[in-house]
CSV table of C-alpha atoms in Angstrom, one decimal:
chain,number,residue,atom,x,y,z
A,1,MET,CA,66.7,-109.0,-122.2
A,2,ILE,CA,64.5,-112.1,-121.8
A,3,GLU,CA,62.0,-111.6,-118.9
A,4,GLU,CA,62.3,-114.2,-116.1
A,5,PHE,CA,59.4,-116.6,-115.4
A,6,ILE,CA,58.5,-116.5,-111.7
A,7,THR,CA,56.5,-119.1,-109.7
A,8,PHE,CA,52.8,-118.2,-109.7
A,9,GLN,CA,51.4,-121.3,-108.0
A,10,LYS,CA,52.7,-124.6,-106.6
A,11,PHE,CA,51.1,-128.0,-106.7
A,12,ASN,CA,51.9,-131.4,-105.3
A,13,ASP,CA,50.4,-133.2,-108.2
A,14,GLN,CA,51.1,-132.8,-111.9
A,15,ASN,CA,47.4,-133.0,-113.0
A,16,SER,CA,46.4,-129.9,-111.1
A,17,ALA,CA,49.4,-128.0,-112.4
A,18,SER,CA,48.6,-129.1,-116.0
A,19,GLU,CA,45.0,-128.0,-115.6
A,20,LEU,CA,46.1,-124.5,-114.7
A,21,GLY,CA,48.6,-124.6,-117.5
A,22,ASP,CA,45.8,-125.6,-120.0
A,23,PHE,CA,43.6,-122.8,-118.6
A,24,PHE,CA,46.3,-120.2,-119.2
A,25,LYS,CA,46.9,-121.7,-122.7
A,26,GLU,CA,43.3,-121.1,-123.5
A,27,LYS,CA,43.6,-117.5,-122.4
A,28,LYS,CA,46.8,-117.2,-124.5
A,29,LEU,CA,48.9,-116.4,-121.5
A,30,GLU,CA,52.5,-117.6,-121.7
A,31,TYR,CA,53.5,-119.9,-118.9
A,32,VAL,CA,56.1,-122.5,-117.9
A,33,LEU,CA,55.3,-125.8,-116.0
A,34,GLU,CA,58.3,-126.8,-114.0
A,35,ASP,CA,58.8,-130.1,-112.1
A,36,ASN,CA,60.8,-129.4,-108.9
A,37,SER,CA,60.1,-132.8,-107.4
A,38,LEU,CA,62.7,-134.7,-105.5
A,39,SER,CA,64.1,-137.5,-107.6
A,40,PHE,CA,64.3,-139.8,-104.6
A,41,ASP,CA,61.6,-140.3,-101.9
A,42,PRO,CA,63.4,-140.8,-98.6
A,43,THR,CA,60.2,-142.1,-96.9
A,44,PHE,CA,59.7,-145.0,-99.5
A,45,ALA,CA,56.0,-144.4,-99.0
A,46,ASN,CA,55.2,-143.3,-102.5
A,47,ASN,CA,52.7,-140.8,-101.0
A,48,GLY,CA,53.6,-137.7,-102.9
A,49,PHE,CA,56.4,-136.6,-100.5
A,50,GLY,CA,58.8,-134.2,-102.2
A,51,LYS,CA,56.4,-133.7,-105.2
A,52,GLU,CA,56.3,-130.1,-106.4
A,53,PHE,CA,55.1,-128.8,-109.7
A,54,CYS,CA,55.2,-125.0,-110.4
A,55,ILE,CA,53.3,-122.9,-112.9
A,56,LYS,CA,55.4,-119.9,-113.7
A,57,LEU,CA,54.4,-116.6,-115.3
A,58,LYS,CA,56.2,-113.5,-116.3
A,59,LYS,CA,56.0,-110.8,-113.6
A,60,CYS,CA,54.1,-108.5,-115.9
A,61,ASP,CA,51.4,-111.3,-116.3
A,62,PHE,CA,50.7,-111.9,-112.6
A,63,GLU,CA,47.9,-109.4,-112.4
A,64,LYS,CA,46.4,-110.8,-115.7
A,65,GLY,CA,46.7,-114.4,-114.4
A,66,ASN,CA,44.9,-113.5,-111.2
A,67,ALA,CA,42.2,-111.6,-113.1
A,68,PHE,CA,41.5,-114.7,-115.3
A,69,LEU,CA,41.3,-117.0,-112.3
A,70,ASN,CA,39.0,-114.6,-110.4
A,71,GLU,CA,36.7,-114.3,-113.5
A,72,ASN,CA,36.6,-118.1,-113.8
A,73,ALA,CA,35.8,-118.4,-110.1
A,74,GLU,CA,32.8,-116.1,-110.4
A,75,LYS,CA,31.4,-118.4,-113.0
A,76,GLU,CA,31.9,-121.5,-110.8
A,77,ILE,CA,30.2,-120.1,-107.7
A,78,VAL,CA,26.7,-120.7,-109.1
A,79,GLU,CA,27.4,-124.4,-109.0
A,80,ILE,CA,28.5,-124.5,-105.4
A,81,ASP,CA,27.2,-127.4,-103.2
A,82,ASN,CA,25.0,-126.5,-100.1
A,83,ASP,CA,27.5,-128.2,-97.8
A,84,TYR,CA,30.6,-126.3,-99.1
A,85,TYR,CA,32.8,-125.7,-96.0
A,86,LEU,CA,33.1,-121.9,-96.6
A,87,LEU,CA,29.4,-121.5,-96.0
A,88,SER,CA,30.0,-122.1,-92.3
A,89,PHE,CA,32.6,-119.4,-92.0
A,90,THR,CA,31.9,-116.5,-89.7
A,91,ASP,CA,32.2,-112.9,-91.0
A,92,LYS,CA,35.5,-112.5,-89.2
A,93,GLU,CA,36.9,-115.7,-90.8
A,94,LEU,CA,35.7,-114.5,-94.3
A,95,PHE,CA,37.5,-111.2,-93.8
A,96,GLU,CA,40.7,-113.0,-92.7
A,97,LEU,CA,40.5,-115.2,-95.8
A,98,ILE,CA,40.2,-112.1,-98.0
A,99,ALA,CA,43.1,-110.5,-96.2
A,100,ALA,CA,45.3,-113.5,-96.9
A,101,SER,CA,43.9,-114.1,-100.4
A,102,ASP,CA,47.3,-115.2,-101.7
A,103,GLU,CA,47.1,-118.3,-99.5
A,104,TRP,CA,43.7,-119.3,-100.9
A,105,ASN,CA,42.4,-120.3,-104.3
A,106,PRO,CA,40.6,-117.7,-106.3
A,107,PHE,CA,37.3,-119.5,-106.0
A,108,ASP,CA,37.3,-119.3,-102.2
A,109,VAL,CA,38.3,-115.7,-102.3
A,110,SER,CA,35.4,-114.8,-104.7
A,111,LEU,CA,33.0,-116.8,-102.7
A,112,ALA,CA,34.0,-115.1,-99.5
A,113,GLU,CA,33.4,-111.7,-101.0
A,114,ARG,CA,30.0,-112.9,-102.3
A,115,LEU,CA,29.0,-114.3,-98.9
A,116,LEU,CA,29.9,-111.1,-97.1
A,117,LYS,CA,27.9,-109.1,-99.7
A,118,GLU,CA,24.9,-111.3,-99.1
A,119,ARG,CA,25.3,-110.7,-95.3
A,120,GLY,CA,25.2,-107.0,-95.8
A,121,LYS,CA,28.9,-106.6,-95.2
A,122,GLU,CA,30.2,-106.1,-98.8
A,123,VAL,CA,33.9,-105.4,-99.2
A,124,THR,CA,34.4,-102.7,-101.8
A,125,GLN,CA,37.0,-102.8,-104.5
A,126,GLU,CA,38.8,-99.9,-102.8
A,127,GLU,CA,38.9,-101.9,-99.6
A,128,ILE,CA,40.2,-105.0,-101.4
A,129,GLU,CA,43.0,-102.9,-103.0
A,130,LYS,CA,43.9,-101.5,-99.6
A,131,ILE,CA,43.9,-105.0,-98.1
A,132,LYS,CA,46.2,-106.2,-100.9
A,133,THR,CA,48.6,-103.3,-100.3
A,134,ASN,CA,48.7,-103.9,-96.6
A,135,ARG,CA,49.2,-107.6,-97.2
A,136,ILE,CA,52.2,-107.0,-99.5
A,137,PHE,CA,53.6,-104.6,-97.0
A,138,GLU,CA,53.4,-107.2,-94.3
A,139,LEU,CA,54.9,-110.0,-96.5
A,140,SER,CA,57.7,-107.7,-97.5
A,141,LYS,CA,59.0,-107.5,-93.9
A,142,PRO,CA,62.1,-109.6,-93.4
A,143,GLU,CA,61.9,-112.7,-91.1
A,144,LYS,CA,62.9,-112.2,-87.5
A,145,SER,CA,66.6,-112.6,-86.6
A,146,GLN,CA,67.8,-116.1,-87.3
A,147,ARG,CA,70.2,-116.1,-84.3
A,148,THR,CA,70.2,-119.8,-83.6
A,149,TYR,CA,70.5,-120.6,-87.3
A,150,ILE,CA,73.4,-118.1,-87.5
A,151,ILE,CA,75.3,-119.6,-84.5
A,152,ILE,CA,74.9,-123.1,-86.0
A,153,GLY,CA,76.2,-121.7,-89.3
A,154,TYR,CA,79.4,-120.3,-87.7
A,155,ILE,CA,80.1,-123.5,-85.7
A,156,THR,CA,79.7,-125.8,-88.7
A,157,ALA,CA,81.6,-123.4,-91.0
A,158,ILE,CA,84.6,-123.4,-88.7
A,159,PHE,CA,84.7,-127.2,-88.8
A,160,GLY,CA,84.7,-127.0,-92.6
A,161,GLY,CA,81.3,-128.6,-93.0
A,162,PHE,CA,79.1,-128.2,-96.0
A,163,LEU,CA,76.2,-127.4,-93.6
A,164,GLY,CA,77.8,-124.2,-92.7
A,165,ILE,CA,78.4,-123.3,-96.3
A,166,PHE,CA,74.7,-124.1,-97.1
A,167,ILE,CA,73.4,-122.0,-94.1
A,168,GLY,CA,75.6,-119.1,-95.2
A,169,TRP,CA,74.4,-119.3,-98.8
A,170,HIS,CA,70.8,-119.7,-97.7
A,171,LEU,CA,70.8,-116.7,-95.4
A,172,LEU,CA,72.5,-114.6,-98.1
A,173,THR,CA,70.5,-115.5,-101.2
A,174,PHE,CA,67.1,-116.9,-100.3
A,175,LYS,CA,64.2,-115.0,-101.8
A,176,LYS,CA,60.4,-115.2,-101.9
A,177,THR,CA,57.8,-114.1,-104.4
A,178,LEU,CA,55.2,-111.6,-103.4
A,179,PRO,CA,51.6,-111.8,-104.7
A,180,ASN,CA,52.4,-109.0,-107.2
A,181,GLY,CA,55.3,-111.0,-108.6
A,182,ASN,CA,58.1,-109.0,-107.0
A,183,ARG,CA,61.0,-111.1,-105.7
A,184,ILE,CA,62.6,-110.0,-102.4
A,185,TYR,CA,65.1,-111.3,-99.9
A,186,VAL,CA,63.6,-113.2,-97.0
A,187,TYR,CA,66.1,-112.3,-94.3
A,188,SER,CA,67.2,-108.9,-93.0
A,189,ASN,CA,70.3,-107.1,-94.2
A,190,ASN,CA,72.1,-107.9,-91.0
A,191,ASP,CA,71.3,-111.7,-91.2
A,192,ARG,CA,72.3,-111.6,-94.9
A,193,LYS,CA,75.7,-110.0,-93.9
A,194,GLN,CA,76.1,-112.8,-91.3
A,195,GLY,CA,75.3,-115.3,-94.0
A,196,ASN,CA,78.0,-113.9,-96.3
A,197,ARG,CA,80.5,-114.1,-93.5
A,198,ILE,CA,79.5,-117.7,-92.7
A,199,LEU,CA,79.8,-118.6,-96.4
A,200,ILE,CA,83.3,-117.1,-96.6
A,201,ILE,CA,84.5,-118.7,-93.4
A,202,GLY,CA,83.0,-122.1,-94.4
A,203,GLY,CA,84.8,-121.9,-97.8
A,204,ILE,CA,88.1,-121.0,-96.2
A,205,PHE,CA,88.0,-123.7,-93.5
A,206,LEU,CA,86.8,-126.3,-96.0
A,207,VAL,CA,89.9,-125.7,-98.1
A,208,ILE,CA,92.1,-125.8,-94.9
A,209,TRP,CA,90.6,-129.1,-93.8
A,210,LEU,CA,90.9,-130.6,-97.2
A,211,LEU,CA,94.6,-129.6,-97.5
A,212,TYR,CA,95.2,-130.9,-94.0
A,213,ARG,CA,93.6,-134.3,-94.9
A,214,PHE,CA,95.5,-134.4,-98.2
A,215,LEU,CA,98.9,-133.5,-96.8
A,216,LYS,CA,98.5,-135.6,-93.6
């Protein structure tokens, strides 16, 4: 069975994505660069709206990819400018950054750890692993009940609209990728059941409305 490639990082410009791809290529880490950009810019502003480039790795390589990036970040820290914005962060802000390390680049995470160490508040490897475990636990919790979203889904599904079908499909199938590479459903089991019902109702009523329009 061929192992699936999962999104590791997203970028809104191709150069940044390509740079990360080249970095992994140097490390002999297999990756995929995927362009998920919208083919049409509804804003007509040509400002990068809808641009999305993803670097994907195999789940088993997520830890290795993060390790390579952290190692590279350690080397870059020695070249930091004196006015780098992270230097003005309080201890509390640095701890919060480390706790949400999946939302920051490896350079900033490594620098935050270095700054805390210099301030006499070093975060041990054991504490970092605990923080990561707690972070994954928090991110694994399903989103709060999508009551309004579900009501709109039922209403639009009954009228045979594609919006209802989309809402049902989204509630039922939408997943997110955790920092460790695991893929989980975003919504609770109850909301996913509602999504399945909306999807079925939307499909039935769409057929009914189409037959009505055709036979009218």
